[in-house]
């Protein structure tokens, strides 16, 4: 059985638009790859809220796969424009869930 993988950002999207896009594309599982997903974020995109809304609004399972995020130092270097996104991603080994 094959699966499709989509990427979606949450910034500059309302909750309505975000969940509508997930439903339109038949998403069954949202894998959150953010290193920091509980801080000062839009309400619906915080880890616990996102997990709840995925289930209740769109019947989508949620999984936080922190190991797939770039290391904190690499993420800071990327945000500081010292390295490219590709370099940030290659800074850590991706480990399966």
XYZ file of N, CA and C in Angstrom:
291
model
N 0.842 -1.169 0.000
C 0.000 0.000 0.000
C 0.892 1.239 0.000
N 0.651 2.143 -0.905
C 1.455 3.355 -0.957
C 0.745 4.493 -0.233
N 1.538 5.435 0.207
C 1.013 6.609 0.904
C 1.536 7.858 0.227
N 0.766 8.909 0.307
C 1.210 10.202 -0.174
C 1.634 11.029 1.030
N 2.679 11.813 0.850
C 3.134 12.705 1.904
C 2.972 14.131 1.401
N 2.287 14.943 2.195
C 2.079 16.354 1.892
C 2.788 17.172 2.964
N 3.147 18.388 2.626
C 3.616 19.325 3.629
C 2.623 20.475 3.687
N 2.470 21.033 4.865
C 1.546 22.159 5.035
C 2.082 23.035 6.161
N 2.079 24.309 5.933
C 2.451 25.248 6.983
C 1.199 25.704 7.709
N 1.370 26.174 8.921
C 0.207 26.651 9.671
C 0.194 28.165 9.785
N 1.343 28.805 9.549
C 1.366 30.261 9.674
C 0.616 30.880 8.504
N -0.009 31.981 8.755
C -0.786 32.714 7.766
C -1.964 31.908 7.225
N -2.419 30.949 8.016
C -3.619 30.183 7.681
C -4.547 30.215 8.883
N -5.807 30.396 8.615
C -6.785 30.255 9.693
C -6.966 28.768 9.971
N -7.534 28.467 11.128
C -7.828 27.070 11.445
C -8.787 26.493 10.409
N -9.753 27.285 9.979
C -10.708 26.816 8.974
C -9.991 26.409 7.697
N -9.083 27.236 7.211
C -8.353 26.932 5.967
C -7.447 25.719 6.159
N -6.742 25.664 7.272
C -5.814 24.577 7.573
C -6.527 23.221 7.553
N -7.609 23.107 8.309
C -8.307 21.817 8.400
C -9.095 21.495 7.133
N -9.558 22.518 6.434
C -10.230 22.285 5.147
C -9.266 21.670 4.144
N -8.030 22.162 4.108
C -7.026 21.606 3.198
C -6.716 20.153 3.537
N -6.601 19.853 4.815
C -6.331 18.467 5.223
C -7.462 17.548 4.777
N -8.699 17.974 5.010
C -9.856 17.155 4.612
C -9.936 17.007 3.098
N -9.727 18.096 2.360
C -9.817 18.061 0.895
C -8.851 17.055 0.289
N -7.718 16.864 0.923
C -6.702 15.959 0.381
C -6.751 14.565 1.005
N -7.758 14.323 1.822
C -7.944 12.983 2.389
C -6.859 12.573 3.369
N -6.282 13.532 4.061
C -5.211 13.231 5.015
C -5.770 12.369 6.147
N -5.044 11.311 6.476
C -5.460 10.404 7.538
C -4.607 10.545 8.794
N -3.362 11.048 8.610
C -2.463 11.208 9.754
C -1.636 12.460 9.555
N -1.574 13.285 10.581
C -0.726 14.467 10.570
C 0.508 14.149 11.397
N 1.675 14.297 10.790
C 2.935 14.071 11.482
C 3.572 15.438 11.717
N 3.646 15.827 12.955
C 4.186 17.125 13.362
C 5.687 16.969 13.547
N 6.459 17.640 12.701
C 7.918 17.512 12.745
C 8.594 18.731 13.370
N 7.826 19.557 14.040
C 8.400 20.761 14.646
C 9.151 20.423 15.921
N 10.298 21.056 16.093
C 11.081 20.877 17.306
C 10.365 21.497 18.500
N 9.863 22.702 18.316
C 9.162 23.427 19.381
C 7.705 23.594 18.968
N 6.841 22.782 19.504
C 5.432 22.840 19.089
C 4.479 23.158 20.239
N 5.017 23.723 21.319
C 4.155 24.055 22.454
C 4.285 25.505 22.898
N 5.103 26.285 22.225
C 5.387 27.655 22.654
C 4.344 28.660 22.219
N 4.802 29.839 21.919
C 3.948 30.967 21.554
C 3.469 30.825 20.116
N 2.564 29.922 19.893
C 2.039 29.655 18.560
C 0.564 30.023 18.496
N 0.057 30.073 17.286
C -1.385 30.245 17.114
C -2.087 29.123 17.872
N -3.199 29.443 18.492
C -3.895 28.496 19.354
C -4.096 27.115 18.785
N -4.543 27.014 17.541
C -4.852 25.686 17.015
C -3.606 24.883 16.672
N -2.432 25.501 16.609
C -1.240 24.772 16.183
C -0.351 24.309 17.329
N -0.725 24.568 18.566
C 0.019 24.007 19.693
C -0.249 22.510 19.737
N 0.742 21.757 20.156
C 0.689 20.288 20.082
C -0.618 19.695 20.588
N -0.989 19.966 21.819
C -2.177 19.326 22.392
C -3.453 19.781 21.693
N -3.519 21.072 21.347
C -4.696 21.580 20.638
C -4.772 20.994 19.234
N -3.632 20.916 18.567
C -3.616 20.379 17.202
C -4.044 18.918 17.190
N -3.562 18.155 18.147
C -3.969 16.750 18.227
C -5.480 16.635 18.427
N -6.026 17.440 19.322
C -7.462 17.415 19.598
C -8.266 17.828 18.359
N -7.896 18.952 17.743
C -8.641 19.443 16.584
C -8.552 18.493 15.397
N -7.404 17.880 15.190
C -7.282 16.903 14.095
C -8.313 15.792 14.264
N -8.394 15.288 15.486
C -9.328 14.187 15.764
C -10.775 14.644 15.652
N -11.110 15.743 16.291
C -12.500 16.179 16.385
C -13.042 16.818 15.115
N -12.219 17.574 14.426
C -12.688 18.292 13.240
C -12.586 17.445 11.976
N -11.495 16.682 11.865
C -11.243 16.015 10.594
C -11.011 14.513 10.701
N -11.150 13.941 11.891
C -10.927 12.511 12.093
C -9.547 12.081 11.579
N -8.542 12.881 11.931
C -7.160 12.645 11.518
C -6.342 12.301 12.758
N -5.528 11.256 12.674
C -4.649 10.928 13.794
C -3.454 11.886 13.780
N -2.845 12.064 14.937
C -1.745 13.007 15.114
C -0.554 12.282 15.711
N 0.637 12.607 15.215
C 1.868 12.030 15.751
C 2.941 13.102 15.756
N 3.600 13.315 16.893
C 4.713 14.260 16.978
C 6.001 13.488 16.786
N 6.722 13.776 15.686
C 7.961 13.088 15.348
C 9.101 14.082 15.474
N 9.427 14.413 16.701
C 10.438 15.434 16.988
C 11.809 15.061 16.426
N 12.108 13.775 16.365
C 13.410 13.326 15.876
C 13.667 13.717 14.420
N 12.618 14.023 13.681
C 12.799 14.388 12.275
C 13.088 15.873 12.084
N 13.013 16.648 13.153
C 13.289 18.088 13.078
C 14.794 18.324 13.117
N 15.238 19.425 12.525
C 16.666 19.759 12.646
C 17.021 19.998 14.114
N 18.274 19.780 14.450
C 18.726 20.059 15.811
C 18.546 21.545 16.104
N 18.408 21.870 17.379
C 18.145 23.248 17.785
C 19.209 24.218 17.248
N 20.474 23.856 17.338
C 21.552 24.744 16.868
C 21.438 24.985 15.366
N 21.102 23.938 14.619
C 20.957 24.081 13.164
C 19.755 24.948 12.827
N 18.674 24.783 13.569
C 17.489 25.592 13.339
C 17.784 27.072 13.601
N 18.517 27.358 14.666
C 18.905 28.738 14.965
C 19.820 29.292 13.872
N 20.744 28.483 13.382
C 21.648 28.930 12.314
C 20.866 29.232 11.040
N 19.863 28.399 10.745
C 19.024 28.649 9.572
C 18.247 29.947 9.736
N 17.628 30.127 10.887
C 16.857 31.347 11.127
C 17.747 32.585 11.077
N 19.020 32.428 11.457
C 19.977 33.523 11.390
C 20.620 33.666 10.018
N 20.123 32.876 9.053
C 20.601 32.909 7.662
C 22.085 32.569 7.534
N 22.568 31.705 8.417
C 23.962 31.270 8.365
C 24.130 29.984 7.574
N 23.037 29.200 7.470
C 23.055 27.972 6.677
C 21.745 27.869 5.910
N 21.735 27.007 4.896
C 20.522 26.779 4.114
C 19.629 25.776 4.839
N 18.385 25.658 4.377
C 17.465 24.685 4.956
C 17.981 23.266 4.758
N 18.560 23.011 3.588
C 19.117 21.681 3.314
C 20.229 21.351 4.302
N 21.079 22.336 4.602
C 22.145 22.116 5.578
C 21.559 21.862 6.965
N 20.508 22.573 7.307
C 19.859 22.357 8.607
C 19.304 20.950 8.699
N 18.664 20.490 7.636
C 18.085 19.144 7.644
C 19.164 18.071 7.717
N 20.292 18.312 7.098
C 21.374 17.325 7.095
C 22.188 17.344 8.377
N 21.849 18.219 9.296
C 22.607 18.329 10.539
C 22.269 17.224 11.530
N 21.245 16.482 11.264
C 20.810 15.449 12.210
C 20.431 14.187 11.447
N 20.561 13.064 12.077
C 20.114 11.813 11.474
C 18.614 11.684 11.690
N 17.924 11.276 10.659
C 16.494 11.043 10.805
C 16.275 9.620 11.295
N 15.603 9.513 12.405
C 15.327 8.203 12.985
C 13.845 7.929 12.858
N 13.490 6.757 12.495
C 12.094 6.401 12.344
C 11.378 6.363 13.679
N 10.027 6.497 13.627
C 9.244 6.441 14.875
C 9.233 5.054 15.481
